[in-house]
mmCIF file of C-alpha atoms and ligand atoms in Angstrom:
data_model
loop_
_atom_site.group_PDB
_atom_site.id
_atom_site.type_symbol
_atom_site.label_atom_id
_atom_site.label_comp_id
_atom_site.label_asym_id
_atom_site.label_seq_id
_atom_site.Cartn_x
_atom_site.Cartn_y
_atom_site.Cartn_z
ATOM 1 C CA MET F 137 204.695 -59.249 6.429
ATOM 2 C CA SER F 138 201.596 -60.383 8.664
ATOM 3 C CA GLU F 139 199.694 -63.489 7.598
ATOM 4 C CA VAL F 140 196.396 -64.183 6.611
ATOM 5 C CA ILE F 141 194.468 -67.716 6.481
ATOM 6 C CA LEU F 142 191.413 -68.852 5.142
ATOM 7 C CA HIS F 143 190.613 -71.429 7.366
ATOM 8 C CA VAL F 144 187.653 -73.880 6.467
ATOM 9 C CA LEU F 145 184.753 -74.051 9.290
ATOM 10 C CA GLY F 146 182.548 -76.413 7.045
ATOM 11 C CA THR F 147 181.782 -77.894 3.982
ATOM 12 C CA ALA F 148 178.385 -79.079 3.640
ATOM 13 C CA GLN F 149 175.067 -77.856 2.024
ATOM 14 C CA ASP F 150 173.009 -75.894 3.530
ATOM 15 C CA ALA F 151 171.675 -78.375 5.604
ATOM 16 C CA GLY F 152 175.016 -80.351 6.425
ATOM 17 C CA LEU F 153 175.759 -83.995 6.974
ATOM 18 C CA PRO F 154 173.256 -86.088 8.433
ATOM 19 C CA HIS F 155 170.899 -84.556 6.865
ATOM 20 C CA PRO F 156 167.622 -84.309 9.048
ATOM 21 C CA ASN F 157 164.772 -87.022 8.405
ATOM 22 C CA CYS F 158 167.712 -88.878 6.195
ATOM 23 C CA TYR F 159 169.175 -92.155 6.412
ATOM 24 C CA CYS F 160 170.716 -92.416 3.684
ATOM 25 C CA LYS F 161 174.369 -94.694 3.452
ATOM 26 C CA ASN F 162 176.360 -91.541 4.160
ATOM 27 C CA CYS F 163 173.523 -90.144 6.760
ATOM 28 C CA THR F 164 173.639 -93.446 8.448
ATOM 29 C CA GLU F 165 177.303 -93.711 8.629
ATOM 30 C CA ALA F 166 177.559 -89.847 9.761
ATOM 31 C CA ILE F 167 174.903 -90.601 12.453
ATOM 32 C CA SER F 168 177.209 -93.276 13.979
ATOM 33 C CA ASN F 169 180.154 -92.032 13.500
ATOM 34 C CA PRO F 170 180.543 -87.788 14.603
ATOM 35 C CA GLN F 171 183.772 -87.958 12.955
ATOM 36 C CA ILE F 172 182.678 -88.049 9.217
ATOM 37 C CA ARG F 173 179.735 -85.194 10.264
ATOM 38 C CA ARG F 174 179.735 -82.331 8.359
ATOM 39 C CA PHE F 175 178.883 -79.204 9.400
ATOM 40 C CA ALA F 176 176.945 -76.220 7.068
ATOM 41 C CA ALA F 177 179.415 -74.297 4.563
ATOM 42 C CA SER F 178 181.462 -71.571 5.904
ATOM 43 C CA LEU F 179 185.092 -69.987 5.714
ATOM 44 C CA ALA F 180 186.516 -68.161 8.317
ATOM 45 C CA ILE F 181 189.598 -65.655 7.885
ATOM 46 C CA VAL F 182 191.703 -65.698 10.042
ATOM 47 C CA LEU F 183 194.647 -62.542 10.603
ATOM 48 C CA PRO F 184 196.459 -64.670 13.760
ATOM 49 C CA GLU F 185 198.985 -61.863 14.484
ATOM 50 C CA GLU F 186 195.998 -59.030 14.982
ATOM 51 C CA LYS F 187 194.096 -61.363 17.032
ATOM 52 C CA VAL F 188 191.419 -60.795 14.517
ATOM 53 C CA TRP F 189 189.124 -63.215 11.826
ATOM 54 C CA HIS F 190 186.138 -62.048 9.587
ATOM 55 C CA LEU F 191 183.636 -65.078 9.088
ATOM 56 C CA ILE F 192 181.867 -65.298 5.377
ATOM 57 C CA ASP F 193 178.290 -67.234 6.250
ATOM 58 C CA ALA F 194 176.138 -67.592 9.320
ATOM 59 C CA THR F 195 175.348 -71.148 9.169
ATOM 60 C CA PRO F 196 173.530 -73.117 11.197
ATOM 61 C CA ASP F 197 176.306 -74.514 12.783
ATOM 62 C CA LEU F 198 177.795 -71.319 14.242
ATOM 63 C CA LYS F 199 178.242 -72.332 17.448
ATOM 64 C CA VAL F 200 180.632 -75.316 17.476
ATOM 65 C CA GLN F 201 182.160 -73.083 14.311
ATOM 66 C CA MET F 202 183.149 -70.148 16.422
ATOM 67 C CA ILE F 203 184.597 -72.883 18.830
ATOM 68 C CA ASN F 204 186.819 -74.509 16.724
ATOM 69 C CA VAL F 205 188.227 -71.377 15.025
ATOM 70 C CA GLN F 206 188.811 -69.490 18.354
ATOM 71 C CA MET F 207 190.521 -73.021 19.745
ATOM 72 C CA LYS F 208 192.343 -73.268 16.871
ATOM 73 C CA PHE F 209 194.109 -70.161 16.304
ATOM 74 C CA ASN F 210 193.951 -68.851 19.980
ATOM 75 C CA LEU F 211 190.868 -66.835 19.988
ATOM 76 C CA LYS F 212 189.234 -67.574 23.003
ATOM 77 C CA GLY F 213 186.272 -64.773 23.561
ATOM 78 C CA GLN F 214 187.698 -62.798 20.454
ATOM 79 C CA LEU F 215 184.308 -62.311 18.002
ATOM 80 C CA MET F 216 184.577 -62.042 14.780
ATOM 81 C CA GLU F 217 185.274 -58.430 13.365
ATOM 82 C CA SER F 218 182.620 -58.874 10.683
ATOM 83 C CA ILE F 219 180.401 -61.391 8.866
ATOM 84 C CA PHE F 220 180.072 -61.431 4.812
ATOM 85 C CA LEU F 221 176.915 -62.856 4.091
ATOM 86 C CA THR F 222 176.236 -65.069 1.005
ATOM 87 C CA HIS F 223 172.376 -64.764 0.337
ATOM 88 C CA ALA F 224 169.255 -65.768 2.958
ATOM 89 C CA HIS F 225 169.083 -69.565 2.083
ATOM 90 C CA LEU F 226 168.875 -71.621 5.327
ATOM 91 C CA GLY F 227 172.614 -72.356 5.192
ATOM 92 C CA HIS F 228 174.036 -69.008 4.980
ATOM 93 C CA TYR F 229 172.927 -66.587 7.439
ATOM 94 C CA PRO F 230 170.318 -68.617 10.134
ATOM 95 C CA GLY F 231 173.796 -68.110 12.808
ATOM 96 C CA LEU F 232 173.369 -64.656 13.600
ATOM 97 C CA LEU F 233 170.627 -65.489 15.348
ATOM 98 C CA PHE F 234 173.110 -66.259 18.172
ATOM 99 C CA LEU F 235 174.499 -62.429 17.960
ATOM 100 C CA GLY F 236 170.997 -62.025 19.384
ATOM 101 C CA ARG F 237 169.728 -61.003 22.906
ATOM 102 C CA GLU F 238 169.028 -64.811 24.064
ATOM 103 C CA ALA F 239 172.483 -65.415 23.498
ATOM 104 C CA ILE F 240 176.192 -63.911 22.587
ATOM 105 C CA GLY F 241 174.096 -60.185 23.000
ATOM 106 C CA SER F 242 176.889 -59.255 20.601
ATOM 107 C CA SER F 243 177.768 -54.789 20.137
ATOM 108 C CA SER F 244 177.488 -53.799 16.532
ATOM 109 C CA VAL F 245 179.398 -56.369 14.486
ATOM 110 C CA PRO F 246 179.642 -55.465 11.296
ATOM 111 C CA VAL F 247 177.246 -57.567 8.920
ATOM 112 C CA MET F 248 177.661 -56.827 5.101
ATOM 113 C CA ALA F 249 174.801 -58.376 3.142
ATOM 114 C CA GLY F 250 173.503 -56.827 -0.227
ATOM 115 C CA THR F 251 170.803 -54.532 -0.881
ATOM 116 C CA LYS F 252 167.686 -56.804 -0.648
ATOM 117 C CA MET F 253 169.323 -59.151 1.845
ATOM 118 C CA LYS F 254 169.556 -55.934 4.131
ATOM 119 C CA ARG F 255 166.244 -54.557 3.539
ATOM 120 C CA MET F 256 165.067 -58.301 4.495
ATOM 121 C CA LEU F 257 167.110 -58.554 7.604
ATOM 122 C CA GLU F 258 166.492 -55.557 9.225
ATOM 123 C CA GLU F 259 162.390 -55.262 8.247
ATOM 124 C CA GLN F 260 161.253 -58.834 8.826
ATOM 125 C CA ALA F 261 161.239 -60.348 12.145
ATOM 126 C CA PRO F 262 162.974 -62.355 14.215
ATOM 127 C CA TRP F 263 166.221 -60.990 12.321
ATOM 128 C CA SER F 264 165.228 -56.752 12.584
ATOM 129 C CA GLN F 265 165.430 -57.647 16.718
ATOM 130 C CA LEU F 266 169.130 -57.983 16.293
ATOM 131 C CA THR F 267 169.556 -54.166 14.500
ATOM 132 C CA LYS F 268 166.819 -52.752 17.091
ATOM 133 C CA LEU F 269 169.127 -54.065 19.960
ATOM 134 C CA ASN F 270 171.886 -52.963 17.690
ATOM 135 C CA ASN F 271 173.555 -56.639 18.344
ATOM 136 C CA ILE F 272 175.226 -56.252 14.542
ATOM 137 C CA GLU F 273 174.782 -53.348 12.288
ATOM 138 C CA ILE F 274 174.182 -53.781 8.601
ATOM 139 C CA ARG F 275 176.563 -52.482 5.677
ATOM 140 C CA GLU F 276 175.092 -52.408 2.384
ATOM 141 C CA ILE F 277 177.569 -54.025 -0.127
ATOM 142 C CA ASN F 278 177.366 -54.372 -3.974
ATOM 143 C CA ASP F 279 178.604 -56.279 -6.858
ATOM 144 C CA GLY F 280 182.411 -55.902 -7.692
ATOM 145 C CA GLN F 281 182.585 -53.541 -4.119
ATOM 146 C CA ALA F 282 185.914 -54.229 -3.209
ATOM 147 C CA ILE F 283 185.917 -54.084 0.492
ATOM 148 C CA THR F 284 189.334 -53.706 2.187
ATOM 149 C CA VAL F 285 189.284 -55.486 5.904
ATOM 150 C CA SER F 286 192.897 -55.544 6.598
ATOM 151 C CA PRO F 287 196.067 -53.949 4.741
ATOM 152 C CA HIS F 288 196.399 -57.489 3.367
ATOM 153 C CA VAL F 289 193.082 -59.018 2.337
ATOM 154 C CA THR F 290 190.618 -57.731 0.164
ATOM 155 C CA ILE F 291 186.948 -59.729 -0.333
ATOM 156 C CA ILE F 292 184.845 -58.437 -3.314
ATOM 157 C CA PRO F 293 181.462 -59.912 -3.744
ATOM 158 C CA VAL F 294 180.139 -60.830 -7.128
ATOM 159 C CA ASP F 295 176.068 -61.764 -8.018
ATOM 160 C CA VAL F 296 175.224 -64.596 -9.193
ATOM 161 C CA PRO F 297 172.173 -66.220 -10.208
ATOM 162 C CA HIS F 298 170.552 -68.098 -7.805
ATOM 163 C CA ARG F 299 167.405 -68.602 -6.488
ATOM 164 C CA ASN F 300 166.349 -65.329 -5.115
ATOM 165 C CA GLU F 301 163.568 -65.604 -3.019
ATOM 166 C CA PHE F 302 164.630 -63.240 0.030
ATOM 167 C CA SER F 303 168.002 -61.797 -1.190
ATOM 168 C CA GLU F 304 170.217 -61.390 -3.868
ATOM 169 C CA THR F 305 173.334 -64.222 -3.838
ATOM 170 C CA PHE F 306 176.856 -62.895 -3.957
ATOM 171 C CA ALA F 307 180.454 -65.101 -4.620
ATOM 172 C CA TYR F 308 183.346 -63.626 -2.959
ATOM 173 C CA TRP F 309 186.865 -63.276 -4.347
ATOM 174 C CA ILE F 310 189.002 -63.262 -1.057
ATOM 175 C CA GLU F 311 192.281 -61.543 -2.231
ATOM 176 C CA GLY F 312 195.357 -61.644 -0.113
ATOM 177 C CA SER F 313 198.474 -60.541 -1.091
ATOM 178 C CA LYS F 314 199.627 -63.985 -2.344
ATOM 179 C CA LYS F 315 196.941 -65.735 -3.183
ATOM 180 C CA LYS F 316 193.541 -64.768 -4.585
ATOM 181 C CA VAL F 317 190.646 -67.525 -3.854
ATOM 182 C CA LEU F 318 186.977 -67.494 -5.872
ATOM 183 C CA TYR F 319 184.372 -68.731 -3.572
ATOM 184 C CA ILE F 320 180.778 -69.603 -5.328
ATOM 185 C CA PRO F 321 179.098 -72.117 -2.804
ATOM 186 C CA ASP F 322 176.151 -71.351 -4.571
ATOM 187 C CA ILE F 323 175.035 -70.991 -8.136
ATOM 188 C CA ASP F 324 172.138 -71.960 -10.390
ATOM 189 C CA ARG F 325 173.873 -73.078 -13.587
ATOM 190 C CA TRP F 326 177.102 -71.395 -14.786
ATOM 191 C CA GLU F 327 175.752 -70.156 -18.079
ATOM 192 C CA GLN F 328 173.516 -68.289 -16.348
ATOM 193 C CA TRP F 329 176.125 -66.153 -15.092
ATOM 194 C CA ASP F 330 177.236 -63.131 -16.695
ATOM 195 C CA GLN F 331 180.866 -64.114 -16.320
ATOM 196 C CA ASP F 332 182.539 -66.885 -17.788
ATOM 197 C CA ILE F 333 183.435 -69.673 -15.109
ATOM 198 C CA TYR F 334 186.909 -70.650 -16.782
ATOM 199 C CA LYS F 335 187.993 -67.448 -17.291
ATOM 200 C CA ALA F 336 187.200 -66.768 -13.665
ATOM 201 C CA CYS F 337 189.458 -69.707 -12.727
ATOM 202 C CA GLU F 338 191.668 -68.799 -14.584
ATOM 203 C CA GLU F 339 192.815 -65.805 -12.500
ATOM 204 C CA ALA F 340 192.173 -67.233 -9.342
ATOM 205 C CA ASP F 341 194.966 -69.239 -7.332
ATOM 206 C CA ILE F 342 192.743 -70.937 -5.344
ATOM 207 C CA CYS F 343 188.853 -71.470 -6.226
ATOM 208 C CA LEU F 344 186.116 -73.558 -3.553
ATOM 209 C CA LEU F 345 183.049 -74.100 -5.868
ATOM 210 C CA ASP F 346 179.458 -75.796 -5.924
ATOM 211 C CA GLY F 347 179.836 -79.592 -5.425
ATOM 212 C CA THR F 348 175.909 -79.862 -4.138
ATOM 213 C CA PHE F 349 175.696 -82.777 -6.564
ATOM 214 C CA TYR F 350 177.618 -84.978 -8.703
ATOM 215 C CA SER F 351 175.121 -86.510 -11.337
ATOM 216 C CA ALA F 352 171.690 -86.344 -12.487
ATOM 217 C CA GLU F 353 171.703 -89.375 -10.000
ATOM 218 C CA ASP F 354 172.466 -88.671 -6.944
ATOM 219 C CA LEU F 355 169.231 -86.589 -7.157
ATOM 220 C CA GLU F 356 167.075 -89.139 -8.013
ATOM 221 C CA LYS F 357 168.481 -91.147 -5.269
ATOM 222 C CA ILE F 358 167.073 -88.543 -2.580
ATOM 223 C CA GLY F 359 163.617 -88.221 -5.192
ATOM 224 C CA ARG F 360 164.160 -84.300 -5.954
ATOM 225 C CA ASP F 361 163.953 -82.723 -9.008
ATOM 226 C CA TYR F 362 167.159 -81.162 -10.798
ATOM 227 C CA ARG F 363 165.030 -78.583 -11.615
ATOM 228 C CA GLU F 364 163.543 -77.917 -8.893
ATOM 229 C CA ILE F 365 167.304 -76.875 -7.294
ATOM 230 C CA PRO F 366 169.828 -76.368 -9.830
ATOM 231 C CA HIS F 367 173.268 -76.612 -9.436
ATOM 232 C CA PRO F 368 175.837 -77.168 -11.850
ATOM 233 C CA LEU F 369 177.391 -80.909 -11.354
ATOM 234 C CA MET F 370 180.632 -81.556 -10.334
ATOM 235 C CA THR F 371 180.822 -83.737 -13.743
ATOM 236 C CA GLU F 372 179.963 -80.851 -16.280
ATOM 237 C CA THR F 373 182.269 -78.343 -13.595
ATOM 238 C CA MET F 374 185.351 -80.805 -14.406
ATOM 239 C CA ASP F 375 184.649 -80.979 -17.696
ATOM 240 C CA ARG F 376 184.573 -77.184 -18.306
ATOM 241 C CA LEU F 377 187.539 -76.601 -16.318
ATOM 242 C CA GLN F 378 189.149 -80.039 -16.727
ATOM 243 C CA ASP F 379 192.740 -77.310 -18.643
ATOM 244 C CA LEU F 380 192.831 -75.540 -15.235
ATOM 245 C CA VAL F 381 193.701 -77.831 -12.639
ATOM 246 C CA GLU F 382 197.546 -77.747 -13.166
ATOM 247 C CA GLN F 383 197.560 -74.091 -12.247
ATOM 248 C CA THR F 384 194.653 -73.174 -10.306
ATOM 249 C CA GLU F 385 193.676 -75.454 -7.389
ATOM 250 C CA ILE F 386 189.788 -75.935 -8.019
ATOM 251 C CA TYR F 387 188.522 -77.549 -4.505
ATOM 252 C CA PHE F 388 184.456 -78.709 -4.480
ATOM 253 C CA ILE F 389 182.712 -77.479 -1.447
ATOM 254 C CA HIS F 390 178.551 -77.140 0.108
ATOM 255 C CA LEU F 391 178.426 -80.930 -0.181
ATOM 256 C CA ASN F 392 174.979 -82.195 -0.658
ATOM 257 C CA HIS F 393 174.458 -85.332 2.104
ATOM 258 C CA SER F 394 173.592 -87.786 -1.194
ATOM 259 C CA ASN F 395 176.961 -87.051 -3.056
ATOM 260 C CA PRO F 396 179.054 -89.957 -3.836
ATOM 261 C CA ALA F 397 181.740 -88.274 -3.975
ATOM 262 C CA ILE F 398 181.620 -88.122 0.347
ATOM 263 C CA ASP F 399 180.704 -92.131 0.589
ATOM 264 C CA SER F 400 182.755 -93.608 2.800
ATOM 265 C CA ASP F 401 183.757 -96.171 0.026
ATOM 266 C CA LYS F 402 185.953 -93.309 -1.288
ATOM 267 C CA GLY F 403 185.458 -94.544 -5.504
ATOM 268 C CA ILE F 404 184.038 -91.395 -6.579
ATOM 269 C CA ARG F 405 186.565 -89.591 -4.714
ATOM 270 C CA SER F 406 189.471 -91.186 -6.094
ATOM 271 C CA LEU F 407 187.895 -90.470 -9.752
ATOM 272 C CA ILE F 408 187.746 -87.147 -8.951
ATOM 273 C CA GLU F 409 191.232 -86.359 -7.302
ATOM 274 C CA THR F 410 192.490 -88.754 -10.654
ATOM 275 C CA LYS F 411 191.131 -85.885 -12.704
ATOM 276 C CA GLY F 412 193.435 -83.048 -10.575
ATOM 277 C CA PHE F 413 190.679 -81.553 -8.758
ATOM 278 C CA HIS F 414 189.701 -81.820 -4.795
ATOM 279 C CA ILE F 415 187.117 -82.085 -2.292
ATOM 280 C CA VAL F 416 187.467 -79.537 0.515
ATOM 281 C CA GLU F 417 187.893 -80.478 4.317
ATOM 282 C CA GLU F 418 186.605 -78.884 7.420
ATOM 283 C CA GLY F 419 189.987 -77.342 8.908
ATOM 284 C CA MET F 420 192.037 -76.688 5.980
ATOM 285 C CA ASN F 421 193.654 -73.552 5.581
ATOM 286 C CA PHE F 422 194.948 -72.178 2.837
ATOM 287 C CA LEU F 423 197.569 -69.053 3.340
ATOM 288 C CA LEU F 424 196.962 -65.853 1.407
ATOM 289 C CA SER F 425 199.428 -63.265 2.719
HETATM 290 ZN ZN1 LIG W 755 173.857 -73.415 0.062
HETATM 291 ZN ZN1 LIG W 756 171.276 -88.258 3.288
HETATM 292 ZN ZN1 LIG W 757 170.952 -71.016 -1.323
#
């Protein structure tokens, strides 16, 4: 049976840590200590025996994330077999440009995207040049439609409510023969979703969930209004899912620079871990098959 590994390439909210033009405690520490920097959230699905990998989201940090997965799994010079996109926000798709003429100049890399996202990429510059030059080939995917990327792994996009200015937003089920992962990096509110997050987590073995903000206070700290950038708060998510921590491994991902869960004093982090939840870290591997 060939192995399927879900490898974490990035854990931060779109703009990463340090956040541009920010000198909050977390950012200041990350500026002086590159060890604690965080890339934008992204995952690789690696099939080490077949020597292939697939990418979920093309972040602005793609350049280094690609080196990381290639070095780690001995895939030097091996481009991804396909890219699955969640949506058209800063942390999730601009890395596609590295496939274009000014950089790799790839040929026909399949990019899986929703209807709106596909149209945007094909019609709007600079993205449209990638299809014109055949660097990428966009394939439309739809809510609930399973895509088999190998005999041992299936990916299923799921529509989630999010500020959909230019595209729809997908979460993904990533299913191996041993484990099922639910990946939701961005969602506005659990109660706006047409699915029940409790039931979805109950079905999963591992969940990687939107951990942008810990509480309303970390937004106030950076002077941003909670209504302008809606995300479920980690405190609220933990209350909802507390009964599931024995049966499902629940991780938080897409962490904002202001989030006290990534503070070096680790007080809030210990509290989260005491409740049985986890913070995802770059380089983590989950064996799915
Ligand atoms: Zn995001
Ligand atoms: Zn900051
Ligand atoms: Zn977003």
